[in-house]
Coordinates of C-alpha atoms and ligand atoms in Angstrom, one line a residue:
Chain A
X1 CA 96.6 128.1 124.4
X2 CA 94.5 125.7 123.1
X3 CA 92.4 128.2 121.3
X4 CA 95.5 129.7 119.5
X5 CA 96.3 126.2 118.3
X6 CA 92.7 125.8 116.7
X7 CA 92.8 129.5 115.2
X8 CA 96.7 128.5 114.0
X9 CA 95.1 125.1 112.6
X10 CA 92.3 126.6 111.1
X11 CA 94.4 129.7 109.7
X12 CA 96.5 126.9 108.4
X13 CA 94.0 125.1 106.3
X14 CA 92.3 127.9 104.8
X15 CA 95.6 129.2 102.8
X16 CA 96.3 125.9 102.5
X17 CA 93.3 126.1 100.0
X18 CA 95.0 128.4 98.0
X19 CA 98.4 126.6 98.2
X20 CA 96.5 123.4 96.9
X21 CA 95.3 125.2 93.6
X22 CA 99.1 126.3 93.2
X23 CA 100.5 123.3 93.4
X24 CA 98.0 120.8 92.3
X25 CA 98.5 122.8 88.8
X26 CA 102.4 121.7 89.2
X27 CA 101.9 118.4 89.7
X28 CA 99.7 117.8 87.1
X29 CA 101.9 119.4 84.8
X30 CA 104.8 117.6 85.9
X31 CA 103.1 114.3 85.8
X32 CA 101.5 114.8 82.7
X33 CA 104.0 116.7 80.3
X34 CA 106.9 116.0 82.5
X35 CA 108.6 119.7 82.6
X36 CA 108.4 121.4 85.7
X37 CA 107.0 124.5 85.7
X38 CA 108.4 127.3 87.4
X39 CA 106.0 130.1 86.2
X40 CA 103.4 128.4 87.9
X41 CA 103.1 131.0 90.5
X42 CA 103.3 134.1 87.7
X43 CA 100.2 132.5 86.8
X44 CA 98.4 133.4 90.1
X45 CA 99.8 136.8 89.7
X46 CA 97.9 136.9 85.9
X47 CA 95.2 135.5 87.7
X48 CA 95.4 138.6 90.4
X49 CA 95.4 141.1 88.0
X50 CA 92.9 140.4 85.7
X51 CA 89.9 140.1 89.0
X52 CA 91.7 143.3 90.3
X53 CA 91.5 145.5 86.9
X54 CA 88.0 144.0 86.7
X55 CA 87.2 145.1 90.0
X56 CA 88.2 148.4 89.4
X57 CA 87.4 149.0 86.4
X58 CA 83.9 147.2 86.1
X59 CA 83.5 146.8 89.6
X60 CA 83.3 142.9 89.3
X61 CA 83.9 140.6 92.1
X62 CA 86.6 138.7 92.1
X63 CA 84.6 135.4 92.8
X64 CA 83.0 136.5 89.8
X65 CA 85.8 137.5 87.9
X66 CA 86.7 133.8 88.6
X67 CA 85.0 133.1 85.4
X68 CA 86.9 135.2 83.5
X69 CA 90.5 134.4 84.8
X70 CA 90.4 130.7 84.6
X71 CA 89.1 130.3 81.1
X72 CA 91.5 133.2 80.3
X73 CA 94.1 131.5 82.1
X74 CA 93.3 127.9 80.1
X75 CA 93.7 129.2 76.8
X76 CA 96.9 130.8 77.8
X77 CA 97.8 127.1 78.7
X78 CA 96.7 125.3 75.4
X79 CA 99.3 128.4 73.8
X80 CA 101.9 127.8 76.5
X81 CA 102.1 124.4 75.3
X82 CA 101.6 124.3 71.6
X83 CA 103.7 127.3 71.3
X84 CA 106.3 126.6 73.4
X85 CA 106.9 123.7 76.2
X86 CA 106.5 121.4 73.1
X87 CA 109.2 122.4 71.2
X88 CA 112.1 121.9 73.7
X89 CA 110.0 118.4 75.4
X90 CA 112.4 116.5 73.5
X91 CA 115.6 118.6 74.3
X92 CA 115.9 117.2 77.6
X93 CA 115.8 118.9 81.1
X94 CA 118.4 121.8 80.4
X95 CA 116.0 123.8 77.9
X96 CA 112.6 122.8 79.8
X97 CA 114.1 124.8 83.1
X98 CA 115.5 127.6 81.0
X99 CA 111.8 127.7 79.3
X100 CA 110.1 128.1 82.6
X101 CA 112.3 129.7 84.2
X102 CA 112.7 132.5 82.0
X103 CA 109.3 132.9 81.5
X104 CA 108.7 132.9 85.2
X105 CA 111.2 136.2 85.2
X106 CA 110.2 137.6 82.0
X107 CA 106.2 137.4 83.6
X108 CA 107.3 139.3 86.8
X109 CA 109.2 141.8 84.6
X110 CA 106.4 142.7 81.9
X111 CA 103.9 142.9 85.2
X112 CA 106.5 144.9 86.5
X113 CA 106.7 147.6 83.6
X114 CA 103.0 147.3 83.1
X115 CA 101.5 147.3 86.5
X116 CA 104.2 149.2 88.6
X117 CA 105.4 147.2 92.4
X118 CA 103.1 149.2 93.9
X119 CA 100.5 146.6 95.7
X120 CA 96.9 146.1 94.4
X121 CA 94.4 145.6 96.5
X122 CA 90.5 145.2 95.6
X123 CA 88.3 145.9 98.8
X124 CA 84.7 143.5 98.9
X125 CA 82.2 143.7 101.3
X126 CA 83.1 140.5 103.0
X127 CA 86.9 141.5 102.8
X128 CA 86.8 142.6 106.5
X129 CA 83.9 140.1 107.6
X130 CA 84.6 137.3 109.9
X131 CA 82.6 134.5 111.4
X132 CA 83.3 133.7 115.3
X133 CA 82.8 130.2 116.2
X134 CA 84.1 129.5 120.0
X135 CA 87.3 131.9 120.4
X136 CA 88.3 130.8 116.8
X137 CA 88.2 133.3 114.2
X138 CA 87.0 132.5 110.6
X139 CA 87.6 135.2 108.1
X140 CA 84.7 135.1 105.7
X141 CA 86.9 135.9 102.3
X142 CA 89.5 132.9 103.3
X143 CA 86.8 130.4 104.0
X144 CA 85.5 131.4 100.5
X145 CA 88.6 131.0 98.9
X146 CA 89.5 127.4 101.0
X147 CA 85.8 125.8 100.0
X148 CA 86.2 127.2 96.5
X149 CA 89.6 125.6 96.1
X150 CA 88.4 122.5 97.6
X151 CA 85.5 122.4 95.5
X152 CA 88.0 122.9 92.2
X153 CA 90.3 120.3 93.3
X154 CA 87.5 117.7 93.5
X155 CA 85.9 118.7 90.2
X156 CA 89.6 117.8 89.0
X157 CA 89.8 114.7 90.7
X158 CA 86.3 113.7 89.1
X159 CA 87.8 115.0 85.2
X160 CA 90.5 112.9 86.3
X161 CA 88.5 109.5 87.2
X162 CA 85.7 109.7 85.5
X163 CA 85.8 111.5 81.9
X164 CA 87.1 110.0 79.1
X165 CA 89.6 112.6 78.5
X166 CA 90.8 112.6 82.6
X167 CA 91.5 108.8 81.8
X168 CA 93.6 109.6 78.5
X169 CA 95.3 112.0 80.6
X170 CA 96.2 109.8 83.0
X171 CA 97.1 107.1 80.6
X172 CA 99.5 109.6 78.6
X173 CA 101.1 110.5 81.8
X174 CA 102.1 106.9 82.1
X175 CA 103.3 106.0 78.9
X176 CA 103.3 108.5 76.3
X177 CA 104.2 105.5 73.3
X178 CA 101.3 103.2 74.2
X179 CA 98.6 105.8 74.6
X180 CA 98.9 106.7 71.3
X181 CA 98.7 103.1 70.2
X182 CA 95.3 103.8 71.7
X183 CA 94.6 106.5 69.7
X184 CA 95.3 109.3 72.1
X185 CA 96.8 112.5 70.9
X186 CA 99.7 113.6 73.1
X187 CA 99.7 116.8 71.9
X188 CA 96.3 117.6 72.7
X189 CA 96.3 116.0 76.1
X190 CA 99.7 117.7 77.3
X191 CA 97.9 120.9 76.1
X192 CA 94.4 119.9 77.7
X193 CA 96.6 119.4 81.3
X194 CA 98.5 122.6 81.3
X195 CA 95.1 124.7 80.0
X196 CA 93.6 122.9 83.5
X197 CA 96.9 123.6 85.5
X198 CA 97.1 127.6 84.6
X199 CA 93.3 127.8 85.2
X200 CA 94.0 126.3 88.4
X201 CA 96.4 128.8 89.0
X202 CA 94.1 131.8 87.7
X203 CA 91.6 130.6 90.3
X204 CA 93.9 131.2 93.2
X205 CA 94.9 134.3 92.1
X206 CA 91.1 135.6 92.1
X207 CA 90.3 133.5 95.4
X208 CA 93.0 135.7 96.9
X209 CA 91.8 139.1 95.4
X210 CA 89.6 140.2 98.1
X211 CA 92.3 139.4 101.2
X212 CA 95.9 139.5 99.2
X213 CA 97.5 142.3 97.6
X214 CA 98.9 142.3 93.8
X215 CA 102.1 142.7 93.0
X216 CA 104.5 141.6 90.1
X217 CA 106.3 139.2 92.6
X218 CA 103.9 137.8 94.0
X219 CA 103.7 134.1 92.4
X220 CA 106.7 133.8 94.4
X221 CA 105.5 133.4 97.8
X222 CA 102.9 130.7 96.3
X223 CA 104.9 128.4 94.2
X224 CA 107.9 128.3 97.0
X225 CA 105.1 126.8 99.0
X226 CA 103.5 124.8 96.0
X227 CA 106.9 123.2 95.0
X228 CA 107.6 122.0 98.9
X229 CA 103.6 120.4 98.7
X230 CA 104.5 118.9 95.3
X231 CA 107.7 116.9 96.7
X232 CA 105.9 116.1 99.8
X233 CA 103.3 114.8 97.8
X234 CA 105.4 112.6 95.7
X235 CA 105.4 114.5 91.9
X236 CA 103.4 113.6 89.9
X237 CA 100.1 113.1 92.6
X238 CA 97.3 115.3 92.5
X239 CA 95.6 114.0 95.7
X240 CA 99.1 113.4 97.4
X241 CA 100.1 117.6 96.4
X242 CA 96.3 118.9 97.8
X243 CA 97.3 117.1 101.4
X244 CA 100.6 118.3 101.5
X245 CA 99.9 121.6 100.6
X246 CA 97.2 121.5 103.3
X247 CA 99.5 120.4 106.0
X248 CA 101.9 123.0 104.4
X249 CA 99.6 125.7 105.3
X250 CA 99.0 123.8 109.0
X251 CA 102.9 123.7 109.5
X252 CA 103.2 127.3 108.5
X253 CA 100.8 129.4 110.3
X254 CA 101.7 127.3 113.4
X255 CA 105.1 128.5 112.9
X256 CA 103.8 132.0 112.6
X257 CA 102.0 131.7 116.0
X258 CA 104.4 129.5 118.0
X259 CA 108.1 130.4 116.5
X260 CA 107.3 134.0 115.2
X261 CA 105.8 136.2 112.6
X262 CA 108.8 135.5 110.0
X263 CA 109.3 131.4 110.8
X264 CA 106.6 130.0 109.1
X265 CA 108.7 128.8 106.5
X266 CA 111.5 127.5 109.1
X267 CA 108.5 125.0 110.0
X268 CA 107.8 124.1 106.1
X269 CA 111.3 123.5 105.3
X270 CA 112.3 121.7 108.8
X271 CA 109.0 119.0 107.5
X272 CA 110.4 119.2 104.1
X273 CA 114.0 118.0 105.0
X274 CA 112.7 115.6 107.3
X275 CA 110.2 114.1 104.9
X276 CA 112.9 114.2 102.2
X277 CA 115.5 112.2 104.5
X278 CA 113.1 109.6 105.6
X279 CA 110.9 108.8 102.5
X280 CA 112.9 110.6 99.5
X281 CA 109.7 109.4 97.1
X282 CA 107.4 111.8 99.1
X283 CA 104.5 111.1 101.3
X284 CA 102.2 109.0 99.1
X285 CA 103.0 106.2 96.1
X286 CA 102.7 107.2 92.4
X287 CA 99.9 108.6 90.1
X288 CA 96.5 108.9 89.9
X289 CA 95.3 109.0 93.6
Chain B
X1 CA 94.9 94.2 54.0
X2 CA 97.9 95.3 55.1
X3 CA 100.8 96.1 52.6
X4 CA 104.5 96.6 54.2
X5 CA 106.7 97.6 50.8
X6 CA 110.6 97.9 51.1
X7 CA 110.1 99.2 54.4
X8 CA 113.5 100.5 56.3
X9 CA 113.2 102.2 59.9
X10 CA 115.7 102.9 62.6
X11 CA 116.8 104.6 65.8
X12 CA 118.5 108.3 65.2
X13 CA 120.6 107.3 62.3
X14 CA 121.2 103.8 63.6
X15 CA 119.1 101.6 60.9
X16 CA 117.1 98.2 62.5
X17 CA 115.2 96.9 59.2
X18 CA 116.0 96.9 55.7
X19 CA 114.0 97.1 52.7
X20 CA 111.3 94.8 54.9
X21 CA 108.2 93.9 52.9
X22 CA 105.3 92.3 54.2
X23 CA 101.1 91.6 53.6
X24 CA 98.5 90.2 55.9
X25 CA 95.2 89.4 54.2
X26 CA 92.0 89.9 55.2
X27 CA 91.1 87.6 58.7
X28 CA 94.5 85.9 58.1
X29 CA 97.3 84.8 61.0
X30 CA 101.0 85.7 60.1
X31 CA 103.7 85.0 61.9
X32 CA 107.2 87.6 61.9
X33 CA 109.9 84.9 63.4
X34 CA 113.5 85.5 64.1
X35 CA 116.4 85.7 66.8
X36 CA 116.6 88.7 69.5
X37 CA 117.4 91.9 67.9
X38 CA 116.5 90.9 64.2
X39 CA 114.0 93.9 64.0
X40 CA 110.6 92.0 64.9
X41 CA 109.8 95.2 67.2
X42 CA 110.8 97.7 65.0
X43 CA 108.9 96.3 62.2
X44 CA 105.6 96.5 64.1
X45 CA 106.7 100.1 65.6
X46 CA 106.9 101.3 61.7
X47 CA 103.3 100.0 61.0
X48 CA 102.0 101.4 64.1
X49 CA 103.6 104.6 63.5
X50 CA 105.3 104.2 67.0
X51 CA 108.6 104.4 64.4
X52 CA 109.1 106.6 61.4
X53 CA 109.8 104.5 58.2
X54 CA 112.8 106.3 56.3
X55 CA 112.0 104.3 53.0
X56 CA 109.4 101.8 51.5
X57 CA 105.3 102.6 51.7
X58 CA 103.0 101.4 54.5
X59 CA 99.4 100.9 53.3
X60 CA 95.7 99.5 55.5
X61 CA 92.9 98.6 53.7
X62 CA 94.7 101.3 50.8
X63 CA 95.3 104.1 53.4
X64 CA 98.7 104.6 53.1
X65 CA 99.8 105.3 56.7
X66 CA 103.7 105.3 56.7
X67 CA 103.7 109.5 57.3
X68 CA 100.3 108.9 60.1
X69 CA 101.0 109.9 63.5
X70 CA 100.2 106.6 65.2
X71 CA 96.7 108.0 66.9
X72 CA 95.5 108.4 63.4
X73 CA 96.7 105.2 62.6
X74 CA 94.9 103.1 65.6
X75 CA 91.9 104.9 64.4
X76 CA 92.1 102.7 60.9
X77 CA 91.7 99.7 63.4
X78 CA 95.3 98.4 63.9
X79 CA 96.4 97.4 67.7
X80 CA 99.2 96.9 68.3
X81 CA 99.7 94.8 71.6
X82 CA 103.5 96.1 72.9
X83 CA 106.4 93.9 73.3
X84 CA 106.1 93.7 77.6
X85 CA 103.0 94.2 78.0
X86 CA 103.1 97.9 79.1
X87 CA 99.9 98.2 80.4
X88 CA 99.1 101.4 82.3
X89 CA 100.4 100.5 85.3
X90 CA 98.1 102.9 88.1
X91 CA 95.0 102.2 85.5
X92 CA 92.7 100.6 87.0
X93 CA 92.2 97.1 85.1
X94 CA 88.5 98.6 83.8
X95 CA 90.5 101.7 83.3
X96 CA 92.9 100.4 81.0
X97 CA 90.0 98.4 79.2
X98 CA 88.2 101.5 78.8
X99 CA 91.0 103.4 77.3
X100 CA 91.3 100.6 74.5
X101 CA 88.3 101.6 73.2
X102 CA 89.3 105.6 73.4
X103 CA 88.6 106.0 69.7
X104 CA 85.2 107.0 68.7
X105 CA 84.1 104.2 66.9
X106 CA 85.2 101.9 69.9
X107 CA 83.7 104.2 72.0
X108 CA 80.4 103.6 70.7
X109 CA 80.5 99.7 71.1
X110 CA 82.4 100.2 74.4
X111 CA 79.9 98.0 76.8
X112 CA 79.6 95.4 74.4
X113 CA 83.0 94.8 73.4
X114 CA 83.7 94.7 77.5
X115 CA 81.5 92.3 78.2
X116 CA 83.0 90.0 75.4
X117 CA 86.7 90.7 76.9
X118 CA 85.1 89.9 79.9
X119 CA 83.9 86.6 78.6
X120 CA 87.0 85.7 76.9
X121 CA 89.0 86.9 80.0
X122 CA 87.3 85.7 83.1
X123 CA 90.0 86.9 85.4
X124 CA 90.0 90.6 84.2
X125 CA 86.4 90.5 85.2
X126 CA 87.2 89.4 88.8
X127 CA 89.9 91.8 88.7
X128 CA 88.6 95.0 87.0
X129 CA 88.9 97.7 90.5
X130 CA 92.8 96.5 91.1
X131 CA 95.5 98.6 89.6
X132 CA 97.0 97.0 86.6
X133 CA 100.7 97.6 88.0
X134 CA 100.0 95.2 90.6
X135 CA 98.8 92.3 88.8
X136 CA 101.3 88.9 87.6
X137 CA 102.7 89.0 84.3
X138 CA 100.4 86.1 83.0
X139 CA 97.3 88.5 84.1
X140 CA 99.1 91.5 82.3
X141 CA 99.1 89.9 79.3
X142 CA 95.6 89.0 79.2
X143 CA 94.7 92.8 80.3
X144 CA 97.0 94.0 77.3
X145 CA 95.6 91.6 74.7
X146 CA 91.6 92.7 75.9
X147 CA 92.8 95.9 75.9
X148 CA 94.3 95.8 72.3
X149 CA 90.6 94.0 71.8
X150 CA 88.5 96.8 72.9
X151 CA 89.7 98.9 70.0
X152 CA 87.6 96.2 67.6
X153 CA 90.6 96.1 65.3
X154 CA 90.8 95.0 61.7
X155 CA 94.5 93.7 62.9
X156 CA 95.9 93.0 65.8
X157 CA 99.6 93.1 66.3
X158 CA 100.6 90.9 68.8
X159 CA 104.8 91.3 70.5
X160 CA 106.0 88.2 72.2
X161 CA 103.2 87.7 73.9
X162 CA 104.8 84.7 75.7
X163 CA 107.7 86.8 77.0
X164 CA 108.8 86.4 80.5
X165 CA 105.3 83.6 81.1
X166 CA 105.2 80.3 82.2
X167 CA 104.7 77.6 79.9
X168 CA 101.5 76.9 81.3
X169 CA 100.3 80.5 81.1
X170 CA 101.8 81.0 77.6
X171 CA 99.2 78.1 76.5
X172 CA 96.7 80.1 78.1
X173 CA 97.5 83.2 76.4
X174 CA 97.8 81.2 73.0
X175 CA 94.3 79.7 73.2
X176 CA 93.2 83.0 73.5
X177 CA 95.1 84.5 70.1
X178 CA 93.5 81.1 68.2
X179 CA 90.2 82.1 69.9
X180 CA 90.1 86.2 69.3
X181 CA 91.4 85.1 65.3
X182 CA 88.5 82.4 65.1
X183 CA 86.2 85.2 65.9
X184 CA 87.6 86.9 62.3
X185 CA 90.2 89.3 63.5
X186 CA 93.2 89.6 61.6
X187 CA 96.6 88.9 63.5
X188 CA 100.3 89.8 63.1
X189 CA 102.1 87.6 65.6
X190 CA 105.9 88.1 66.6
X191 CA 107.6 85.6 68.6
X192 CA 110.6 84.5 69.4
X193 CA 109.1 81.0 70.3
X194 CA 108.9 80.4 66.5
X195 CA 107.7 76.5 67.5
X196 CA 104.2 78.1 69.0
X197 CA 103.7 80.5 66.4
X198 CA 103.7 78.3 63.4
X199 CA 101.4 76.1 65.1
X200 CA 99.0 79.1 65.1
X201 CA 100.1 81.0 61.9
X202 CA 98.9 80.2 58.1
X203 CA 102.0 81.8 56.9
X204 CA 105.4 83.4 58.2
X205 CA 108.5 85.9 57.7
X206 CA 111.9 84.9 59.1
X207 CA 114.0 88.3 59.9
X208 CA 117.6 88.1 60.1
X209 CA 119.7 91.5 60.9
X210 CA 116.7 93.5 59.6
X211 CA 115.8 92.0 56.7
X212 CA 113.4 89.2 55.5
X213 CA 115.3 86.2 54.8
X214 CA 112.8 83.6 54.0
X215 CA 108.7 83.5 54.3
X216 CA 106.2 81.1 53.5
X217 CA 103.4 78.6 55.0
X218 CA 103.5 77.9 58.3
X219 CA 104.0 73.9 57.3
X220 CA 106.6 74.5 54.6
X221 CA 108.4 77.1 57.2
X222 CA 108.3 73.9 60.1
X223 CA 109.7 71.7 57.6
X224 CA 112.7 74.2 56.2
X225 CA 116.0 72.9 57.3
X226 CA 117.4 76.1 58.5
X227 CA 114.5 76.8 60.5
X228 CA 114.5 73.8 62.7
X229 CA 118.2 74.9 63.2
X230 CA 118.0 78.1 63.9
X231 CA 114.6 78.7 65.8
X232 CA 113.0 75.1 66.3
X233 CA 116.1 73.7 68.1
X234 CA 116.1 70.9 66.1
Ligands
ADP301 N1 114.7 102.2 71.2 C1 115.8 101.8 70.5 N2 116.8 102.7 70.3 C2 117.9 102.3 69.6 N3 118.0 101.1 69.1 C3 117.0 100.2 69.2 C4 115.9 100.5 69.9 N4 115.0 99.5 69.9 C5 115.7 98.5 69.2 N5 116.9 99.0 68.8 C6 117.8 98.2 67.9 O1 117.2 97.9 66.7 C7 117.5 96.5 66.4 C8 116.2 95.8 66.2 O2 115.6 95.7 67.4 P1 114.1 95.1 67.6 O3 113.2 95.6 66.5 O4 113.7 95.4 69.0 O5 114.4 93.5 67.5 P2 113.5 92.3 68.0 O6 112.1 92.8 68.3 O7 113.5 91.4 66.8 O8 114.2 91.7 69.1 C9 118.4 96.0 67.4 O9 119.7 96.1 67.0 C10 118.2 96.9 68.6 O10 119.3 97.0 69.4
MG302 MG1 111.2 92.7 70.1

């Protein structure tokens, strides 16, 4: 009993790795440019299929791919932003959800037409490998993906706090008006922030290559999860959305293990209800953190 | 230094100044006087470029900035010290200091000019890890005029900076103005508290509804009839 707990836990955290990446790229978005962005999760599914067709084609590993898909992934950002989320930023939240939305189903469609449903799946030498520590089981690829993930998140955080730029960012996201009065340039931040977001999200979608299938709707079963770790982190909080997505994670595979195979998310959504009734704001305060 | 000529801004189509035209010299201390709602904030927006002018010309040091996004325009050296402070709020105090000086050229100069805010501002020193929201509005003030400093400006712009503080504290924050424009810094100061600002101010505009309605030295200005009525309470 006790050991199925600590594998649930430990099974918990590690796609709670991935969940982070997902999310952590919405909240930033949202806090920063203030649209919420429901493609987020297409945006794995990009980041899937470019490490698979590299994989298969080149015969590239996905963690090496990595560097391909989030660069890739950034610069699709920057466009995302200049071309399009800026045009309808001051049109109020009607047109912002229409944007994202539609590009969210227009993303799954075009991957549809162009990739087929059929799933993907890239085989690596440590796709099957595990580590055993106690009774606990550690699968090699999910670890890689978790540390990777955490190791992104924290290279954010530090962008955030300690680079010029992560501070403008920051300040922008507070009050657009005065941080141009200190010569910031909106424009390029908000683009700056969603480039980092959907590089983020290109991450994930290589982390998962090795243990996850491809397919056109897959960004869905991420930013379901992403959007519950984004309110329970209080929008807007990059530190408060890499928690909750971790407990997320927790919450689900121990609903997996203790409810049954299809009630993780009857778990999720039971702590997101609760959370929502008792502190409406989220989990944590504001920004920054 | 700064030329404002026939100058008319608004929100939407809803007009707040009219055919406003004002200069600040070189190292000079102007005042912009007037009742709530005359267009005091407005007129600093346009400079700024917080506010697109719909008429007149805007020029710094013979840039003319009226069509400048306002980024451009803080990089001439204008700060423009907000009407309520509005500093960032979950900025650290350092933080927010540090972002003052976000232009290149303040960037370069960044230590420096900290440790003279520093010295000028004793309390932002003891204060520099705490978030910015959580600070009094006297302390606020101080962090918004350092940061508005950091930027080494050729003007600073200075709105209400006595809003919402104690008496005491406004005296404080006053010092302070007569202290950063001793050092040679050029100021644009709009109050509401036109008593205080004449006593700091070489020379001042009185808005009315949007427009200019009288200007001139800060002793003739103290003296004018209508003044003491209207804004001296006398
Ligand atoms: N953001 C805004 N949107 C619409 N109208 C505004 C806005 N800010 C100010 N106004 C209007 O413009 C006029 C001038 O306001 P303002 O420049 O703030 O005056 P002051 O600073 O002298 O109190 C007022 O009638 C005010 O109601
Ligand atoms: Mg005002």
């Amino acid at each position: 009993m006790l050991t199925a707990v600590a594998q649930a836990i430990v099974n918990g955290l590690l796609i709670g790795g991935i969940y982070s990446l997902v999310s952590i790229g919405v909240t930033l978005i949202f806090g920063v440019v203030k649209i919420v962005n429901f493609a987020q999760g297409e945006f794995v599914m990009i980041g899937m299929y470019i490490s698979f067709f590299l994989a298969t084609r080149f015969g590239i590993d996905p963690l090496v791919s990595l560097a391909v898909s989030m660069p890739v992934l950034f610069v699709i950002g920057m466009l995302l932003q200049h071309f399009l989320i800026r045009r309808v930023l001051a049109l109020g939240d009607m047109p912002q959800i229409f944007l994202t939305f539609a590009l969210s189903l227009l993303l799954m469609n075009v991957a549809l037409l162009l990739f087929t449903a059929n799933y993907r799946t890239v085989e690596t030498p440590y796709s099957e490998a595990a580590i055993h520590l106690g009774g606990i089981t550690v699968a090699v690829a999910k670890l890689i993906a978790f540390v990777v993930a955490m190791v992104l998140s924290l290279v954010l955080w530090v962008f955030l706090h300690a680079t010029d730029l992560g501070k403008a960012m920051r300040a922008a996201a507070q009050n657009r008006d005065v941080a141009m009065l200190m010569g910031i340039n909106p424009d390029r931040v908000f683009a700056v922030a969603v480039g980092v977001s959907l590089a983020l999200a290109g991450a994930a979608g290589s982390l998962l290559m090795p243990f996850y299938p491809a397919y056109p709707m897959v960004g869905q079963v991420f930013v379901l999860m992403a959007f519950v770790a984004v309110v329970l982190g209080t929008l807007g909080n990059v530190t408060g959305a890499l928690i909750a997505s971790l407990m997320m994670g927790v919450a689900e595979s121990l609903g997996i293990q203790f409810v049954g195979a299809d009630s993780g998310l009857i778990v999720v959504f039971a702590m997101l209800l609760l959370t929502l009734a008792v502190r409406p704001s989220g989990l944590f305060g504001g920004w920054t953190r | 230094m700064l030329t404002v000529a026939g100058v008319s801004a608004g929100y939407g189509s809803v007009p707040a100044v009219h055919d406003v035209s004002i200069t600040v010299g070189e190292g000079e201390a102007v005042g912009l006087l007037g009742a709530n709602g005359a267009g005091k904030s407005t007129t600093l927006r346009a400079i700024s470029g917080l506010v697109r002018p719909t008429g007149g010309a805007i020029t710094f040091g013979g840039t003319a900035i009226a069509s400048m996004p306002a980024y451009r325009i803080t990089e001439l050296g204008i700060a423009h010290v907000p009407e309520g402070r509005q500093v960032f709020p979950e900025l650290t105090v350092q933080e927010n200091l540090e972002i003052g000086a976000y232009i290149p050229a303040a960037r370069a100069e960044r230590r420096r000019t900290l440790d003279l805010v520093f010295t000028l501002f004793p309390v932002l020193a003891e204060r520099r890890r705490q978030l910015a929201g959580t600070m009094s509005g006297g302390e606020q003030q101080m962090l918004a005029l350092g940061r508005g400093l950091m930027l080494k400006p050729r003007l600073l712009m200075l709105d209400e900076p006595s809003l919402g503080l104690a008496p005491v504290v406004t005296d404080i924050a006053f010092e302070k103005i007569r202290e950063i424009h001793a050092m040679g810094t050029a100021i644009l100061l709009v109050e509401q508290n036109a008593g205080r600002a004449l006593a700091l101010v070489q020379r001042a505009y009185v808005l009315e509804s949007g427009r200019v309605v009288l200007q001139g030295s800060s002793a003739e200005l103290a003296n004018n009839r209508q003044v003491q009525a209207a804004y001296l309470g006398l």
